[in-house]
Amino acid sequence: WARETHEVPAGSGSGFLWDDQGHVVTNFHVVAEAQKLTVTLHDQRTLPAVVVGVEPRKDIAVLRIESRGQPLMPIRRHPARVELEVGQKVIAIGNPFGLDQTLTTGVISALGRQVDGIGGVKIREMVQTDAAINPGNSGGPLLDSSGRLIGMNTMIFSRSGSSAGIGFAVPAT
């Protein structure tokens, strides 16, 4: 195993609505070189977005959108720290290859993985999954079987350089 991970290119990705104030969480590599950002919601509304915070070493970015008076539905989160288990069913949602609102399923394959992030910084405590994580899934939510947030889909490890491999998510807790 060469332990190479491949992140999807900037310019297209996924994210999730963190709260009803319009904060959207995604990967830093999704927005890193963007000059203009828009977010398309599940109801197909497209809204302009601005970056309000980033942590490049953990590959996390927070955006803000203005709902223009319409309600926003944030992602469901666990009320307290949740204990994840290897073998637990997971659901990955995103926009792989530009195909919006795509869902794949799998299991948690391992916990506590360490992978190289931007600049060789180690991202620790990653969730490893066999749910398909493809270009465009980056920044999307990894959910439990009740639809609650487990983490954020971030990268894929692939020996072939293709989209076949092991996915990793930054844990939500």
mmCIF file of N, CA, C and O in Angstrom, residues 84-127:
data_model
loop_
_atom_site.group_PDB
_atom_site.id
_atom_site.type_symbol
_atom_site.label_atom_id
_atom_site.label_comp_id
_atom_site.label_asym_id
_atom_site.label_seq_id
_atom_site.Cartn_x
_atom_site.Cartn_y
_atom_site.Cartn_z
ATOM 1 N N LEU A 84 -18.976 5.872 17.777
ATOM 2 C CA LEU A 84 -19.076 5.172 16.505
ATOM 3 C C LEU A 84 -18.504 3.777 16.658
ATOM 4 O O LEU A 84 -17.647 3.539 17.508
ATOM 5 N N GLU A 85 -18.956 2.857 15.792
ATOM 6 C CA GLU A 85 -18.486 1.481 15.862
ATOM 7 C C GLU A 85 -18.127 0.981 14.474
ATOM 8 O O GLU A 85 -18.834 1.270 13.502
ATOM 9 N N VAL A 86 -17.045 0.232 14.388
ATOM 10 C CA VAL A 86 -16.688 -0.425 13.137
ATOM 11 C C VAL A 86 -17.823 -1.376 12.776
ATOM 12 O O VAL A 86 -18.349 -2.087 13.637
ATOM 13 N N GLY A 87 -18.257 -1.345 11.531
ATOM 14 C CA GLY A 87 -19.367 -2.160 11.066
ATOM 15 C C GLY A 87 -20.685 -1.413 11.049
ATOM 16 O O GLY A 87 -21.656 -1.887 10.462
ATOM 17 N N GLN A 88 -20.729 -0.238 11.670
ATOM 18 C CA GLN A 88 -21.940 0.582 11.701
ATOM 19 C C GLN A 88 -22.270 1.060 10.295
ATOM 20 O O GLN A 88 -21.402 1.487 9.544
ATOM 21 N N LYS A 89 -23.547 0.997 9.929
ATOM 22 C CA LYS A 89 -23.991 1.444 8.608
ATOM 23 C C LYS A 89 -23.844 2.955 8.491
ATOM 24 O O LYS A 89 -24.137 3.694 9.429
ATOM 25 N N VAL A 90 -23.387 3.413 7.313
ATOM 26 C CA VAL A 90 -23.258 4.843 7.043
ATOM 27 C C VAL A 90 -23.817 5.167 5.667
ATOM 28 O O VAL A 90 -23.922 4.312 4.799
ATOM 29 N N ILE A 91 -24.161 6.444 5.507
ATOM 30 C CA ILE A 91 -24.718 6.960 4.260
ATOM 31 C C ILE A 91 -23.904 8.180 3.870
ATOM 32 O O ILE A 91 -23.734 9.093 4.679
ATOM 33 N N ALA A 92 -23.384 8.194 2.647
ATOM 34 C CA ALA A 92 -22.639 9.347 2.133
ATOM 35 C C ALA A 92 -23.519 10.059 1.108
ATOM 36 O O ALA A 92 -24.056 9.427 0.198
ATOM 37 N N ILE A 93 -23.660 11.369 1.286
ATOM 38 C CA ILE A 93 -24.464 12.159 0.366
ATOM 39 C C ILE A 93 -23.573 13.220 -0.261
ATOM 40 O O ILE A 93 -22.724 13.809 0.411
ATOM 41 N N GLY A 94 -23.762 13.449 -1.546
ATOM 42 C CA GLY A 94 -22.966 14.466 -2.218
ATOM 43 C C GLY A 94 -23.350 14.625 -3.668
ATOM 44 O O GLY A 94 -24.430 14.200 -4.096
ATOM 45 N N ASN A 95 -22.431 15.221 -4.404
ATOM 46 C CA ASN A 95 -22.636 15.522 -5.821
ATOM 47 C C ASN A 95 -21.498 14.945 -6.651
ATOM 48 O O ASN A 95 -20.775 15.694 -7.313
ATOM 49 N N PRO A 96 -21.312 13.630 -6.639
ATOM 50 C CA PRO A 96 -20.184 13.068 -7.376
ATOM 51 C C PRO A 96 -20.326 13.306 -8.877
ATOM 52 O O PRO A 96 -21.405 13.133 -9.444
ATOM 53 N N PHE A 97 -19.239 13.739 -9.469
ATOM 54 C CA PHE A 97 -19.189 13.980 -10.908
ATOM 55 C C PHE A 97 -20.280 14.952 -11.366
ATOM 56 O O PHE A 97 -20.744 14.889 -12.493
ATOM 57 N N GLY A 98 -20.715 15.834 -10.463
ATOM 58 C CA GLY A 98 -21.742 16.819 -10.808
ATOM 59 C C GLY A 98 -23.160 16.281 -10.770
ATOM 60 O O GLY A 98 -24.097 16.980 -11.138
ATOM 61 N N LEU A 99 -23.342 15.049 -10.317
ATOM 62 C CA LEU A 99 -24.679 14.455 -10.225
ATOM 63 C C LEU A 99 -25.230 14.752 -8.838
ATOM 64 O O LEU A 99 -24.916 14.069 -7.866
ATOM 65 N N ASP A 100 -26.067 15.784 -8.727
ATOM 66 C CA ASP A 100 -26.484 16.264 -7.417
ATOM 67 C C ASP A 100 -27.400 15.285 -6.696
ATOM 68 O O ASP A 100 -28.034 14.431 -7.296
ATOM 69 N N GLN A 101 -27.395 15.408 -5.379
ATOM 70 C CA GLN A 101 -28.243 14.641 -4.482
ATOM 71 C C GLN A 101 -28.077 13.132 -4.661
ATOM 72 O O GLN A 101 -29.047 12.397 -4.779
ATOM 73 N N THR A 102 -26.819 12.697 -4.674
ATOM 74 C CA THR A 102 -26.510 11.281 -4.817
ATOM 75 C C THR A 102 -26.223 10.670 -3.450
ATOM 76 O O THR A 102 -25.561 11.275 -2.616
ATOM 77 N N LEU A 103 -26.719 9.471 -3.219
ATOM 78 C CA LEU A 103 -26.564 8.777 -1.950
ATOM 79 C C LEU A 103 -25.879 7.439 -2.187
ATOM 80 O O LEU A 103 -26.242 6.720 -3.116
ATOM 81 N N THR A 104 -24.899 7.128 -1.359
ATOM 82 C CA THR A 104 -24.280 5.803 -1.366
ATOM 83 C C THR A 104 -24.257 5.297 0.068
ATOM 84 O O THR A 104 -24.310 6.074 1.014
ATOM 85 N N THR A 105 -24.189 3.994 0.221
ATOM 86 C CA THR A 105 -24.177 3.401 1.556
ATOM 87 C C THR A 105 -22.943 2.542 1.738
ATOM 88 O O THR A 105 -22.300 2.126 0.775
ATOM 89 N N GLY A 106 -22.643 2.275 2.975
ATOM 90 C CA GLY A 106 -21.524 1.414 3.327
ATOM 91 C C GLY A 106 -21.495 1.240 4.826
ATOM 92 O O GLY A 106 -22.507 1.413 5.504
ATOM 93 N N VAL A 107 -20.311 0.945 5.319
ATOM 94 C CA VAL A 107 -20.112 0.783 6.758
ATOM 95 C C VAL A 107 -18.874 1.554 7.183
ATOM 96 O O VAL A 107 -18.039 1.929 6.347
ATOM 97 N N ILE A 108 -18.764 1.770 8.474
ATOM 98 C CA ILE A 108 -17.513 2.285 9.016
ATOM 99 C C ILE A 108 -16.534 1.125 8.995
ATOM 100 O O ILE A 108 -16.790 0.075 9.580
ATOM 101 N N SER A 109 -15.435 1.309 8.280
ATOM 102 C CA SER A 109 -14.435 0.251 8.140
ATOM 103 C C SER A 109 -13.387 0.311 9.232
ATOM 104 O O SER A 109 -12.817 -0.714 9.603
ATOM 105 N N ALA A 110 -13.091 1.510 9.714
ATOM 106 C CA ALA A 110 -12.099 1.690 10.776
ATOM 107 C C ALA A 110 -12.289 3.074 11.375
ATOM 108 O O ALA A 110 -12.854 3.977 10.754
ATOM 109 N N LEU A 111 -11.793 3.247 12.573
ATOM 110 C CA LEU A 111 -11.858 4.529 13.278
ATOM 111 C C LEU A 111 -10.449 4.960 13.670
ATOM 112 O O LEU A 111 -9.551 4.129 13.798
ATOM 113 N N GLY A 112 -10.283 6.259 13.855
ATOM 114 C CA GLY A 112 -9.008 6.768 14.348
ATOM 115 C C GLY A 112 -7.882 6.758 13.333
ATOM 116 O O GLY A 112 -6.713 6.785 13.706
ATOM 117 N N ARG A 113 -8.213 6.751 12.054
ATOM 118 C CA ARG A 113 -7.185 6.758 11.014
ATOM 119 C C ARG A 113 -6.500 8.117 10.952
ATOM 120 O O ARG A 113 -7.089 9.139 11.275
ATOM 121 N N GLN A 114 -5.267 8.096 10.510
ATOM 122 C CA GLN A 114 -4.490 9.318 10.324
ATOM 123 C C GLN A 114 -4.105 9.396 8.855
ATOM 124 O O GLN A 114 -3.563 8.449 8.301
ATOM 125 N N VAL A 115 -4.430 10.517 8.201
ATOM 126 C CA VAL A 115 -4.097 10.689 6.790
ATOM 127 C C VAL A 115 -3.424 12.041 6.598
ATOM 128 O O VAL A 115 -3.594 12.958 7.404
ATOM 129 N N ASP A 116 -2.664 12.155 5.521
ATOM 130 C CA ASP A 116 -1.986 13.403 5.221
ATOM 131 C C ASP A 116 -2.954 14.410 4.641
ATOM 132 O O ASP A 116 -3.676 14.130 3.691
ATOM 133 N N GLY A 117 -2.958 15.603 5.217
ATOM 134 C CA GLY A 117 -3.751 16.709 4.711
ATOM 135 C C GLY A 117 -2.868 17.649 3.914
ATOM 136 O O GLY A 117 -1.741 17.314 3.530
ATOM 137 N N ILE A 118 -3.350 18.856 3.675
ATOM 138 C CA ILE A 118 -2.618 19.861 2.916
ATOM 139 C C ILE A 118 -1.317 20.189 3.630
ATOM 140 O O ILE A 118 -1.290 20.366 4.845
ATOM 141 N N GLY A 119 -0.231 20.264 2.872
ATOM 142 C CA GLY A 119 1.067 20.609 3.435
ATOM 143 C C GLY A 119 1.673 19.516 4.290
ATOM 144 O O GLY A 119 2.574 19.776 5.075
ATOM 145 N N GLY A 120 1.179 18.287 4.160
ATOM 146 C CA GLY A 120 1.747 17.173 4.908
ATOM 147 C C GLY A 120 1.310 17.103 6.363
ATOM 148 O O GLY A 120 1.793 16.277 7.116
ATOM 149 N N VAL A 121 0.380 17.983 6.769
ATOM 150 C CA VAL A 121 -0.137 17.944 8.137
ATOM 151 C C VAL A 121 -1.015 16.711 8.280
ATOM 152 O O VAL A 121 -1.815 16.398 7.392
ATOM 153 N N LYS A 122 -0.878 16.002 9.365
ATOM 154 C CA LYS A 122 -1.687 14.806 9.614
ATOM 155 C C LYS A 122 -3.068 15.199 10.124
ATOM 156 O O LYS A 122 -3.187 15.982 11.053
ATOM 157 N N ILE A 123 -4.102 14.664 9.479
ATOM 158 C CA ILE A 123 -5.461 14.809 9.986
ATOM 159 C C ILE A 123 -5.740 13.533 10.771
ATOM 160 O O ILE A 123 -5.712 12.434 10.225
ATOM 161 N N ARG A 124 -5.982 13.686 12.049
ATOM 162 C CA ARG A 124 -6.137 12.537 12.944
ATOM 163 C C ARG A 124 -7.609 12.210 13.177
ATOM 164 O O ARG A 124 -8.482 13.016 12.945
ATOM 165 N N GLU A 125 -7.829 10.992 13.665
ATOM 166 C CA GLU A 125 -9.160 10.527 14.063
ATOM 167 C C GLU A 125 -10.163 10.458 12.920
ATOM 168 O O GLU A 125 -11.372 10.562 13.130
ATOM 169 N N MET A 126 -9.672 10.266 11.694
ATOM 170 C CA MET A 126 -10.561 10.162 10.538
ATOM 171 C C MET A 126 -11.386 8.877 10.614
ATOM 172 O O MET A 126 -10.940 7.864 11.143
ATOM 173 N N VAL A 127 -12.597 8.954 10.068
ATOM 174 C CA VAL A 127 -13.485 7.802 9.950
ATOM 175 C C VAL A 127 -13.232 7.188 8.575
ATOM 176 O O VAL A 127 -13.311 7.881 7.563
#
